[in-house]
């Protein structure tokens, strides 16, 4: 079964329920998601400001914006044509992805 990404409505529900001091289990049940998904979402998109700790917390709209920005970021093999060509060449030569990754790190290309 495939997965679906969290949407703004779910992120706002997470925010509201966290503000109401509800548990992650209750939040997960409310939005019909695994508790690990909710934990990961909160950890990944928590706002932390050392200068203004009163603003620390989870904000659904900010989390949604961050998620959209991450999805829009182009991956390394799309941005660097030479790197992509080198990876394809090594794959065709029978190298495993692990071997390619190790070699690229060794060569300082990764």
PDB file of N, CA and C in Angstrom:
ATOM      1  N   UNK A   1       0.836  -1.171   0.000  1.00  0.00           N
ATOM      2  CA  UNK A   1       0.000   0.000   0.000  1.00  0.00           C
ATOM      3  C   UNK A   1       0.885   1.239   0.000  1.00  0.00           C
ATOM      4  N   UNK A   2       0.543   2.223  -0.810  1.00  0.00           N
ATOM      5  CA  UNK A   2       1.305   3.453  -0.906  1.00  0.00           C
ATOM      6  C   UNK A   2       1.059   4.362   0.285  1.00  0.00           C
ATOM      7  N   UNK A   3       1.774   5.432   0.302  1.00  0.00           N
ATOM      8  CA  UNK A   3       1.587   6.388   1.388  1.00  0.00           C
ATOM      9  C   UNK A   3       1.174   7.730   0.803  1.00  0.00           C
ATOM     10  N   UNK A   4       0.561   8.523   1.628  1.00  0.00           N
ATOM     11  CA  UNK A   4       0.224   9.882   1.227  1.00  0.00           C
ATOM     12  C   UNK A   4       0.913  10.833   2.190  1.00  0.00           C
ATOM     13  N   UNK A   5       1.303  11.964   1.669  1.00  0.00           N
ATOM     14  CA  UNK A   5       1.988  12.948   2.496  1.00  0.00           C
ATOM     15  C   UNK A   5       0.979  13.689   3.358  1.00  0.00           C
ATOM     16  N   UNK A   6       1.460  14.182   4.475  1.00  0.00           N
ATOM     17  CA  UNK A   6       0.602  14.986   5.335  1.00  0.00           C
ATOM     18  C   UNK A   6       0.238  16.277   4.615  1.00  0.00           C
ATOM     19  N   UNK A   7      -0.970  16.715   4.787  1.00  0.00           N
ATOM     20  CA  UNK A   7      -1.420  17.955   4.179  1.00  0.00           C
ATOM     21  C   UNK A   7      -1.565  19.052   5.218  1.00  0.00           C
ATOM     22  N   UNK A   8      -1.911  20.232   4.755  1.00  0.00           N
ATOM     23  CA  UNK A   8      -2.051  21.380   5.646  1.00  0.00           C
ATOM     24  C   UNK A   8      -3.113  21.134   6.710  1.00  0.00           C
ATOM     25  N   UNK A   9      -4.225  20.534   6.330  1.00  0.00           N
ATOM     26  CA  UNK A   9      -5.293  20.278   7.308  1.00  0.00           C
ATOM     27  C   UNK A   9      -4.791  19.373   8.441  1.00  0.00           C
ATOM     28  N   UNK A  10      -4.051  18.325   8.081  1.00  0.00           N
ATOM     29  CA  UNK A  10      -3.520  17.429   9.110  1.00  0.00           C
ATOM     30  C   UNK A  10      -2.485  18.144   9.975  1.00  0.00           C
ATOM     31  N   UNK A  11      -1.656  18.948   9.358  1.00  0.00           N
ATOM     32  CA  UNK A  11      -0.644  19.673  10.124  1.00  0.00           C
ATOM     33  C   UNK A  11      -1.290  20.684  11.075  1.00  0.00           C
ATOM     34  N   UNK A  12      -2.356  21.312  10.645  1.00  0.00           N
ATOM     35  CA  UNK A  12      -3.069  22.234  11.543  1.00  0.00           C
ATOM     36  C   UNK A  12      -3.733  21.478  12.687  1.00  0.00           C
ATOM     37  N   UNK A  13      -4.243  20.290  12.399  1.00  0.00           N
ATOM     38  CA  UNK A  13      -4.827  19.461  13.456  1.00  0.00           C
ATOM     39  C   UNK A  13      -3.760  19.076  14.472  1.00  0.00           C
ATOM     40  N   UNK A  14      -2.574  18.698  13.984  1.00  0.00           N
ATOM     41  CA  UNK A  14      -1.468  18.376  14.888  1.00  0.00           C
ATOM     42  C   UNK A  14      -1.154  19.580  15.764  1.00  0.00           C
ATOM     43  N   UNK A  15      -1.054  20.750  15.151  1.00  0.00           N
ATOM     44  CA  UNK A  15      -0.761  21.977  15.906  1.00  0.00           C
ATOM     45  C   UNK A  15      -1.816  22.225  16.979  1.00  0.00           C
ATOM     46  N   UNK A  16      -3.079  22.158  16.597  1.00  0.00           N
ATOM     47  CA  UNK A  16      -4.164  22.425  17.552  1.00  0.00           C
ATOM     48  C   UNK A  16      -4.157  21.428  18.705  1.00  0.00           C
ATOM     49  N   UNK A  17      -3.950  20.167  18.379  1.00  0.00           N
ATOM     50  CA  UNK A  17      -3.980  19.146  19.421  1.00  0.00           C
ATOM     51  C   UNK A  17      -2.752  19.221  20.323  1.00  0.00           C
ATOM     52  N   UNK A  18      -1.601  19.588  19.780  1.00  0.00           N
ATOM     53  CA  UNK A  18      -0.421  19.802  20.621  1.00  0.00           C
ATOM     54  C   UNK A  18      -0.650  20.973  21.568  1.00  0.00           C
ATOM     55  N   UNK A  19      -1.254  22.039  21.045  1.00  0.00           N
ATOM     56  CA  UNK A  19      -1.554  23.195  21.900  1.00  0.00           C
ATOM     57  C   UNK A  19      -2.551  22.844  22.994  1.00  0.00           C
ATOM     58  N   UNK A  20      -3.419  21.859  22.723  1.00  0.00           N
ATOM     59  CA  UNK A  20      -4.394  21.400  23.716  1.00  0.00           C
ATOM     60  C   UNK A  20      -3.786  20.342  24.640  1.00  0.00           C
ATOM     61  N   UNK A  21      -2.476  20.119  24.526  1.00  0.00           N
ATOM     62  CA  UNK A  21      -1.736  19.177  25.369  1.00  0.00           C
ATOM     63  C   UNK A  21      -2.220  17.737  25.220  1.00  0.00           C
ATOM     64  N   UNK A  22      -2.626  17.375  24.012  1.00  0.00           N
ATOM     65  CA  UNK A  22      -3.062  16.003  23.754  1.00  0.00           C
ATOM     66  C   UNK A  22      -1.846  15.153  23.393  1.00  0.00           C
ATOM     67  N   UNK A  23      -1.940  13.863  23.650  1.00  0.00           N
ATOM     68  CA  UNK A  23      -0.812  12.960  23.406  1.00  0.00           C
ATOM     69  C   UNK A  23      -0.665  12.670  21.912  1.00  0.00           C
ATOM     70  N   UNK A  24       0.521  12.203  21.565  1.00  0.00           N
ATOM     71  CA  UNK A  24       0.786  11.842  20.174  1.00  0.00           C
ATOM     72  C   UNK A  24      -0.130  10.699  19.743  1.00  0.00           C
ATOM     73  N   UNK A  25      -0.411   9.776  20.651  1.00  0.00           N
ATOM     74  CA  UNK A  25      -1.326   8.673  20.328  1.00  0.00           C
ATOM     75  C   UNK A  25      -2.713   9.197  19.972  1.00  0.00           C
ATOM     76  N   UNK A  26      -3.188  10.174  20.717  1.00  0.00           N
ATOM     77  CA  UNK A  26      -4.505  10.760  20.427  1.00  0.00           C
ATOM     78  C   UNK A  26      -4.497  11.502  19.093  1.00  0.00           C
ATOM     79  N   UNK A  27      -3.405  12.215  18.835  1.00  0.00           N
ATOM     80  CA  UNK A  27      -3.287  12.944  17.571  1.00  0.00           C
ATOM     81  C   UNK A  27      -3.278  11.962  16.403  1.00  0.00           C
ATOM     82  N   UNK A  28      -2.492  10.904  16.534  1.00  0.00           N
ATOM     83  CA  UNK A  28      -2.393   9.902  15.469  1.00  0.00           C
ATOM     84  C   UNK A  28      -3.753   9.270  15.192  1.00  0.00           C
ATOM     85  N   UNK A  29      -4.497   8.974  16.242  1.00  0.00           N
ATOM     86  CA  UNK A  29      -5.826   8.380  16.063  1.00  0.00           C
ATOM     87  C   UNK A  29      -6.763   9.361  15.366  1.00  0.00           C
ATOM     88  N   UNK A  30      -6.678  10.625  15.723  1.00  0.00           N
ATOM     89  CA  UNK A  30      -7.558  11.647  15.147  1.00  0.00           C
ATOM     90  C   UNK A  30      -7.321  11.827  13.649  1.00  0.00           C
ATOM     91  N   UNK A  31      -6.055  11.823  13.231  1.00  0.00           N
ATOM     92  CA  UNK A  31      -5.767  12.052  11.810  1.00  0.00           C
ATOM     93  C   UNK A  31      -5.550  10.746  11.042  1.00  0.00           C
ATOM     94  N   UNK A  32      -5.777   9.616  11.722  1.00  0.00           N
ATOM     95  CA  UNK A  32      -5.665   8.283  11.096  1.00  0.00           C
ATOM     96  C   UNK A  32      -4.280   8.042  10.496  1.00  0.00           C
ATOM     97  N   UNK A  33      -3.271   8.313  11.293  1.00  0.00           N
ATOM     98  CA  UNK A  33      -1.878   8.089  10.891  1.00  0.00           C
ATOM     99  C   UNK A  33      -1.177   7.284  11.973  1.00  0.00           C
ATOM    100  N   UNK A  34      -0.059   6.685  11.608  1.00  0.00           N
ATOM    101  CA  UNK A  34       0.757   5.974  12.586  1.00  0.00           C
ATOM    102  C   UNK A  34       1.365   6.979  13.557  1.00  0.00           C
ATOM    103  N   UNK A  35       1.535   6.552  14.802  1.00  0.00           N
ATOM    104  CA  UNK A  35       2.123   7.472  15.784  1.00  0.00           C
ATOM    105  C   UNK A  35       3.547   7.842  15.393  1.00  0.00           C
ATOM    106  N   UNK A  36       4.273   6.930  14.728  1.00  0.00           N
ATOM    107  CA  UNK A  36       5.634   7.244  14.287  1.00  0.00           C
ATOM    108  C   UNK A  36       5.628   8.368  13.254  1.00  0.00           C
ATOM    109  N   UNK A  37       4.596   8.416  12.424  1.00  0.00           N
ATOM    110  CA  UNK A  37       4.469   9.492  11.434  1.00  0.00           C
ATOM    111  C   UNK A  37       4.303  10.827  12.141  1.00  0.00           C
ATOM    112  N   UNK A  38       3.477  10.843  13.175  1.00  0.00           N
ATOM    113  CA  UNK A  38       3.235  12.086  13.922  1.00  0.00           C
ATOM    114  C   UNK A  38       4.498  12.502  14.662  1.00  0.00           C
ATOM    115  N   UNK A  39       5.171  11.548  15.323  1.00  0.00           N
ATOM    116  CA  UNK A  39       6.428  11.869  16.007  1.00  0.00           C
ATOM    117  C   UNK A  39       7.437  12.459  15.030  1.00  0.00           C
ATOM    118  N   UNK A  40       7.603  11.816  13.877  1.00  0.00           N
ATOM    119  CA  UNK A  40       8.562  12.282  12.872  1.00  0.00           C
ATOM    120  C   UNK A  40       8.208  13.679  12.391  1.00  0.00           C
ATOM    121  N   UNK A  41       6.930  13.909  12.144  1.00  0.00           N
ATOM    122  CA  UNK A  41       6.471  15.218  11.677  1.00  0.00           C
ATOM    123  C   UNK A  41       6.789  16.304  12.698  1.00  0.00           C
ATOM    124  N   UNK A  42       6.508  16.032  13.956  1.00  0.00           N
ATOM    125  CA  UNK A  42       6.756  17.022  15.009  1.00  0.00           C
ATOM    126  C   UNK A  42       8.251  17.280  15.144  1.00  0.00           C
ATOM    127  N   UNK A  43       9.041  16.219  15.140  1.00  0.00           N
ATOM    128  CA  UNK A  43      10.487  16.376  15.285  1.00  0.00           C
ATOM    129  C   UNK A  43      11.087  17.131  14.102  1.00  0.00           C
ATOM    130  N   UNK A  44      10.645  16.786  12.908  1.00  0.00           N
ATOM    131  CA  UNK A  44      11.232  17.369  11.701  1.00  0.00           C
ATOM    132  C   UNK A  44      10.841  18.828  11.504  1.00  0.00           C
ATOM    133  N   UNK A  45       9.648  19.198  11.915  1.00  0.00           N
ATOM    134  CA  UNK A  45       9.140  20.535  11.610  1.00  0.00           C
ATOM    135  C   UNK A  45       8.900  21.406  12.835  1.00  0.00           C
ATOM    136  N   UNK A  46       9.512  21.065  13.941  1.00  0.00           N
ATOM    137  CA  UNK A  46       9.386  21.884  15.140  1.00  0.00           C
ATOM    138  C   UNK A  46      10.178  23.179  14.946  1.00  0.00           C
ATOM    139  N   UNK A  47       9.591  24.274  15.378  1.00  0.00           N
ATOM    140  CA  UNK A  47      10.258  25.573  15.273  1.00  0.00           C
ATOM    141  C   UNK A  47      10.990  25.832  16.578  1.00  0.00           C
ATOM    142  N   UNK A  48      12.282  26.128  16.488  1.00  0.00           N
ATOM    143  CA  UNK A  48      13.085  26.405  17.675  1.00  0.00           C
ATOM    144  C   UNK A  48      13.833  27.709  17.450  1.00  0.00           C
ATOM    145  N   UNK A  49      13.684  28.629  18.393  1.00  0.00           N
ATOM    146  CA  UNK A  49      14.359  29.922  18.326  1.00  0.00           C
ATOM    147  C   UNK A  49      15.032  30.162  19.673  1.00  0.00           C
ATOM    148  N   UNK A  50      16.363  30.154  19.681  1.00  0.00           N
ATOM    149  CA  UNK A  50      17.100  30.327  20.931  1.00  0.00           C
ATOM    150  C   UNK A  50      16.909  31.716  21.524  1.00  0.00           C
ATOM    151  N   UNK A  51      16.703  32.714  20.677  1.00  0.00           N
ATOM    152  CA  UNK A  51      16.554  34.080  21.166  1.00  0.00           C
ATOM    153  C   UNK A  51      15.154  34.354  21.704  1.00  0.00           C
ATOM    154  N   UNK A  52      14.159  33.685  21.143  1.00  0.00           N
ATOM    155  CA  UNK A  52      12.776  33.860  21.591  1.00  0.00           C
ATOM    156  C   UNK A  52      12.156  32.495  21.889  1.00  0.00           C
ATOM    157  N   UNK A  53      12.550  31.880  23.011  1.00  0.00           N
ATOM    158  CA  UNK A  53      12.064  30.530  23.297  1.00  0.00           C
ATOM    159  C   UNK A  53      10.550  30.434  23.482  1.00  0.00           C
ATOM    160  N   UNK A  54       9.888  31.543  23.726  1.00  0.00           N
ATOM    161  CA  UNK A  54       8.429  31.515  23.866  1.00  0.00           C
ATOM    162  C   UNK A  54       7.755  31.133  22.553  1.00  0.00           C
ATOM    163  N   UNK A  55       8.466  31.332  21.444  1.00  0.00           N
ATOM    164  CA  UNK A  55       7.903  31.006  20.134  1.00  0.00           C
ATOM    165  C   UNK A  55       8.165  29.560  19.720  1.00  0.00           C
ATOM    166  N   UNK A  56       8.942  28.828  20.514  1.00  0.00           N
ATOM    167  CA  UNK A  56       9.232  27.438  20.172  1.00  0.00           C
ATOM    168  C   UNK A  56       7.947  26.631  20.119  1.00  0.00           C
ATOM    169  N   UNK A  57       7.877  25.732  19.163  1.00  0.00           N
ATOM    170  CA  UNK A  57       6.706  24.870  19.067  1.00  0.00           C
ATOM    171  C   UNK A  57       6.486  24.394  17.650  1.00  0.00           C
ATOM    172  N   UNK A  58       5.341  23.806  17.434  1.00  0.00           N
ATOM    173  CA  UNK A  58       4.981  23.272  16.129  1.00  0.00           C
ATOM    174  C   UNK A  58       3.924  24.172  15.522  1.00  0.00           C
ATOM    175  N   UNK A  59       4.175  24.632  14.302  1.00  0.00           N
ATOM    176  CA  UNK A  59       3.233  25.496  13.592  1.00  0.00           C
ATOM    177  C   UNK A  59       2.887  24.828  12.266  1.00  0.00           C
ATOM    178  N   UNK A  60       1.624  24.503  12.087  1.00  0.00           N
ATOM    179  CA  UNK A  60       1.182  23.753  10.922  1.00  0.00           C
ATOM    180  C   UNK A  60       1.487  24.423   9.594  1.00  0.00           C
ATOM    181  N   UNK A  61       1.247  25.725   9.509  1.00  0.00           N
ATOM    182  CA  UNK A  61       1.477  26.440   8.248  1.00  0.00           C
ATOM    183  C   UNK A  61       2.973  26.467   7.919  1.00  0.00           C
ATOM    184  N   UNK A  62       3.790  26.721   8.919  1.00  0.00           N
ATOM    185  CA  UNK A  62       5.238  26.729   8.717  1.00  0.00           C
ATOM    186  C   UNK A  62       5.733  25.341   8.319  1.00  0.00           C
ATOM    187  N   UNK A  63       5.192  24.313   8.956  1.00  0.00           N
ATOM    188  CA  UNK A  63       5.571  22.937   8.625  1.00  0.00           C
ATOM    189  C   UNK A  63       5.199  22.601   7.187  1.00  0.00           C
ATOM    190  N   UNK A  64       4.034  23.048   6.752  1.00  0.00           N
ATOM    191  CA  UNK A  64       3.598  22.795   5.377  1.00  0.00           C
ATOM    192  C   UNK A  64       4.526  23.486   4.384  1.00  0.00           C
ATOM    193  N   UNK A  65       4.891  24.721   4.682  1.00  0.00           N
ATOM    194  CA  UNK A  65       5.791  25.468   3.801  1.00  0.00           C
ATOM    195  C   UNK A  65       7.148  24.769   3.704  1.00  0.00           C
ATOM    196  N   UNK A  66       7.659  24.290   4.826  1.00  0.00           N
ATOM    197  CA  UNK A  66       8.939  23.578   4.825  1.00  0.00           C
ATOM    198  C   UNK A  66       8.860  22.302   4.000  1.00  0.00           C
ATOM    199  N   UNK A  67       7.754  21.579   4.127  1.00  0.00           N
ATOM    200  CA  UNK A  67       7.579  20.333   3.372  1.00  0.00           C
ATOM    201  C   UNK A  67       7.526  20.608   1.872  1.00  0.00           C
ATOM    202  N   UNK A  68       6.824  21.648   1.481  1.00  0.00           N
ATOM    203  CA  UNK A  68       6.733  22.005   0.062  1.00  0.00           C
ATOM    204  C   UNK A  68       8.111  22.407  -0.461  1.00  0.00           C
ATOM    205  N   UNK A  69       8.856  23.171   0.322  1.00  0.00           N
ATOM    206  CA  UNK A  69      10.201  23.580  -0.086  1.00  0.00           C
ATOM    207  C   UNK A  69      11.122  22.374  -0.253  1.00  0.00           C
ATOM    208  N   UNK A  70      11.028  21.400   0.664  1.00  0.00           N
ATOM    209  CA  UNK A  70      11.871  20.205   0.554  1.00  0.00           C
ATOM    210  C   UNK A  70      11.539  19.415  -0.707  1.00  0.00           C
ATOM    211  N   UNK A  71      10.257  19.290  -1.014  1.00  0.00           N
ATOM    212  CA  UNK A  71       9.857  18.549  -2.215  1.00  0.00           C
ATOM    213  C   UNK A  71      10.338  19.254  -3.480  1.00  0.00           C
ATOM    214  N   UNK A  72      10.364  20.581  -3.452  1.00  0.00           N
ATOM    215  CA  UNK A  72      10.732  21.347  -4.641  1.00  0.00           C
ATOM    216  C   UNK A  72      12.240  21.346  -4.890  1.00  0.00           C
ATOM    217  N   UNK A  73      13.017  21.059  -3.861  1.00  0.00           N
ATOM    218  CA  UNK A  73      14.464  21.075  -3.999  1.00  0.00           C
ATOM    219  C   UNK A  73      14.899  19.954  -4.932  1.00  0.00           C
ATOM    220  N   UNK A  74      15.620  20.309  -5.943  1.00  0.00           N
ATOM    221  CA  UNK A  74      16.056  19.313  -6.921  1.00  0.00           C
ATOM    222  C   UNK A  74      17.177  18.460  -6.335  1.00  0.00           C
ATOM    223  N   UNK A  75      17.155  17.210  -6.663  1.00  0.00           N
ATOM    224  CA  UNK A  75      18.131  16.263  -6.140  1.00  0.00           C
ATOM    225  C   UNK A  75      19.487  16.426  -6.818  1.00  0.00           C
ATOM    226  N   UNK A  76      20.501  15.901  -6.144  1.00  0.00           N
ATOM    227  CA  UNK A  76      21.880  16.065  -6.589  1.00  0.00           C
ATOM    228  C   UNK A  76      22.104  15.535  -8.006  1.00  0.00           C
ATOM    229  N   UNK A  77      21.534  14.379  -8.330  1.00  0.00           N
ATOM    230  CA  UNK A  77      21.766  13.809  -9.659  1.00  0.00           C
ATOM    231  C   UNK A  77      21.037  14.574 -10.750  1.00  0.00           C
ATOM    232  N   UNK A  78      20.067  15.389 -10.383  1.00  0.00           N
ATOM    233  CA  UNK A  78      19.393  16.242 -11.361  1.00  0.00           C
ATOM    234  C   UNK A  78      20.203  17.517 -11.567  1.00  0.00           C
ATOM    235  N   UNK A  79      20.768  18.027 -10.490  1.00  0.00           N
ATOM    236  CA  UNK A  79      21.509  19.291 -10.564  1.00  0.00           C
ATOM    237  C   UNK A  79      22.884  19.141 -11.205  1.00  0.00           C
ATOM    238  N   UNK A  80      23.533  18.005 -11.003  1.00  0.00           N
ATOM    239  CA  UNK A  80      24.907  17.825 -11.473  1.00  0.00           C
ATOM    240  C   UNK A  80      24.955  16.738 -12.549  1.00  0.00           C
ATOM    241  N   UNK A  81      24.977  17.184 -13.795  1.00  0.00           N
ATOM    242  CA  UNK A  81      24.925  16.276 -14.940  1.00  0.00           C
ATOM    243  C   UNK A  81      26.130  15.331 -14.957  1.00  0.00           C
ATOM    244  N   UNK A  82      27.332  15.852 -14.682  1.00  0.00           N
ATOM    245  CA  UNK A  82      28.530  15.021 -14.715  1.00  0.00           C
ATOM    246  C   UNK A  82      28.445  13.908 -13.680  1.00  0.00           C
ATOM    247  N   UNK A  83      27.940  14.235 -12.508  1.00  0.00           N
ATOM    248  CA  UNK A  83      27.794  13.236 -11.456  1.00  0.00           C
ATOM    249  C   UNK A  83      26.804  12.151 -11.883  1.00  0.00           C
ATOM    250  N   UNK A  84      25.683  12.570 -12.457  1.00  0.00           N
ATOM    251  CA  UNK A  84      24.684  11.606 -12.926  1.00  0.00           C
ATOM    252  C   UNK A  84      25.284  10.685 -13.987  1.00  0.00           C
ATOM    253  N   UNK A  85      26.018  11.261 -14.932  1.00  0.00           N
ATOM    254  CA  UNK A  85      26.635  10.454 -15.987  1.00  0.00           C
ATOM    255  C   UNK A  85      27.622   9.440 -15.409  1.00  0.00           C
ATOM    256  N   UNK A  86      28.392   9.861 -14.398  1.00  0.00           N
ATOM    257  CA  UNK A  86      29.352   8.951 -13.769  1.00  0.00           C
ATOM    258  C   UNK A  86      28.627   7.807 -13.060  1.00  0.00           C
ATOM    259  N   UNK A  87      27.541   8.109 -12.377  1.00  0.00           N
ATOM    260  CA  UNK A  87      26.768   7.077 -11.677  1.00  0.00           C
ATOM    261  C   UNK A  87      26.173   6.092 -12.677  1.00  0.00           C
ATOM    262  N   UNK A  88      25.600   6.600 -13.744  1.00  0.00           N
ATOM    263  CA  UNK A  88      25.003   5.722 -14.766  1.00  0.00           C
ATOM    264  C   UNK A  88      26.069   4.826 -15.390  1.00  0.00           C
ATOM    265  N   UNK A  89      27.230   5.397 -15.675  1.00  0.00           N
ATOM    266  CA  UNK A  89      28.330   4.620 -16.268  1.00  0.00           C
ATOM    267  C   UNK A  89      28.744   3.475 -15.340  1.00  0.00           C
ATOM    268  N   UNK A  90      28.858   3.776 -14.041  1.00  0.00           N
ATOM    269  CA  UNK A  90      29.264   2.742 -13.090  1.00  0.00           C
ATOM    270  C   UNK A  90      28.171   1.692 -12.897  1.00  0.00           C
ATOM    271  N   UNK A  91      26.917   2.099 -12.925  1.00  0.00           N
ATOM    272  CA  UNK A  91      25.817   1.129 -12.833  1.00  0.00           C
ATOM    273  C   UNK A  91      25.843   0.173 -14.018  1.00  0.00           C
ATOM    274  N   UNK A  92      26.070   0.725 -15.202  1.00  0.00           N
ATOM    275  CA  UNK A  92      26.138  -0.113 -16.408  1.00  0.00           C
ATOM    276  C   UNK A  92      27.335  -1.054 -16.367  1.00  0.00           C
ATOM    277  N   UNK A  93      28.384  -0.643 -15.659  1.00  0.00           N
ATOM    278  CA  UNK A  93      29.577  -1.485 -15.531  1.00  0.00           C
ATOM    279  C   UNK A  93      29.396  -2.565 -14.463  1.00  0.00           C
ATOM    280  N   UNK A  94      28.233  -2.584 -13.807  1.00  0.00           N
ATOM    281  CA  UNK A  94      27.945  -3.628 -12.832  1.00  0.00           C
ATOM    282  C   UNK A  94      28.239  -3.270 -11.389  1.00  0.00           C
ATOM    283  N   UNK A  95      28.554  -2.026 -11.115  1.00  0.00           N
ATOM    284  CA  UNK A  95      28.805  -1.606  -9.743  1.00  0.00           C
ATOM    285  C   UNK A  95      27.491  -1.571  -8.971  1.00  0.00           C
ATOM    286  N   UNK A  96      27.568  -1.837  -7.672  1.00  0.00           N
ATOM    287  CA  UNK A  96      26.379  -1.717  -6.827  1.00  0.00           C
ATOM    288  C   UNK A  96      26.243  -0.253  -6.393  1.00  0.00           C
ATOM    289  N   UNK A  97      25.051   0.168  -6.006  1.00  0.00           N
ATOM    290  CA  UNK A  97      24.891   1.542  -5.514  1.00  0.00           C
ATOM    291  C   UNK A  97      25.809   1.848  -4.328  1.00  0.00           C
ATOM    292  N   UNK A  98      26.025   0.856  -3.461  1.00  0.00           N
ATOM    293  CA  UNK A  98      26.907   1.065  -2.311  1.00  0.00           C
ATOM    294  C   UNK A  98      28.345   1.301  -2.757  1.00  0.00           C
ATOM    295  N   UNK A  99      28.791   0.531  -3.760  1.00  0.00           N
ATOM    296  CA  UNK A  99      30.145   0.713  -4.282  1.00  0.00           C
ATOM    297  C   UNK A  99      30.301   2.100  -4.907  1.00  0.00           C
ATOM    298  N   UNK A 100      29.299   2.511  -5.650  1.00  0.00           N
ATOM    299  CA  UNK A 100      29.348   3.827  -6.305  1.00  0.00           C
ATOM    300  C   UNK A 100      29.406   4.925  -5.254  1.00  0.00           C
ATOM    301  N   UNK A 101      28.552   4.831  -4.241  1.00  0.00           N
ATOM    302  CA  UNK A 101      28.521   5.858  -3.196  1.00  0.00           C
ATOM    303  C   UNK A 101      29.856   5.933  -2.468  1.00  0.00           C
ATOM    304  N   UNK A 102      30.427   4.772  -2.134  1.00  0.00           N
ATOM    305  CA  UNK A 102      31.720   4.755  -1.443  1.00  0.00           C
ATOM    306  C   UNK A 102      32.815   5.364  -2.306  1.00  0.00           C
ATOM    307  N   UNK A 103      32.818   5.015  -3.578  1.00  0.00           N
ATOM    308  CA  UNK A 103      33.844   5.538  -4.481  1.00  0.00           C
ATOM    309  C   UNK A 103      33.714   7.054  -4.646  1.00  0.00           C
ATOM    310  N   UNK A 104      32.482   7.527  -4.785  1.00  0.00           N
ATOM    311  CA  UNK A 104      32.274   8.967  -4.942  1.00  0.00           C
ATOM    312  C   UNK A 104      32.714   9.722  -3.692  1.00  0.00           C
ATOM    313  N   UNK A 105      32.453   9.152  -2.517  1.00  0.00           N
ATOM    314  CA  UNK A 105      32.911   9.788  -1.274  1.00  0.00           C
ATOM    315  C   UNK A 105      34.429   9.806  -1.218  1.00  0.00           C
ATOM    316  N   UNK A 106      35.042   8.690  -1.616  1.00  0.00           N
ATOM    317  CA  UNK A 106      36.497   8.587  -1.619  1.00  0.00           C
ATOM    318  C   UNK A 106      37.112   9.620  -2.554  1.00  0.00           C
ATOM    319  N   UNK A 107      36.488   9.807  -3.711  1.00  0.00           N
ATOM    320  CA  UNK A 107      36.981  10.765  -4.700  1.00  0.00           C
ATOM    321  C   UNK A 107      36.594  12.205  -4.373  1.00  0.00           C
ATOM    322  N   UNK A 108      35.775  12.392  -3.357  1.00  0.00           N
ATOM    323  CA  UNK A 108      35.346  13.738  -2.977  1.00  0.00           C
ATOM    324  C   UNK A 108      34.270  14.319  -3.871  1.00  0.00           C
ATOM    325  N   UNK A 109      33.515  13.469  -4.553  1.00  0.00           N
ATOM    326  CA  UNK A 109      32.470  13.945  -5.459  1.00  0.00           C
ATOM    327  C   UNK A 109      31.085  13.903  -4.832  1.00  0.00           C
ATOM    328  N   UNK A 110      30.925  13.173  -3.753  1.00  0.00           N
ATOM    329  CA  UNK A 110      29.583  13.020  -3.163  1.00  0.00           C
ATOM    330  C   UNK A 110      29.311  14.066  -2.117  1.00  0.00           C
TER     331      UNK A 110
END
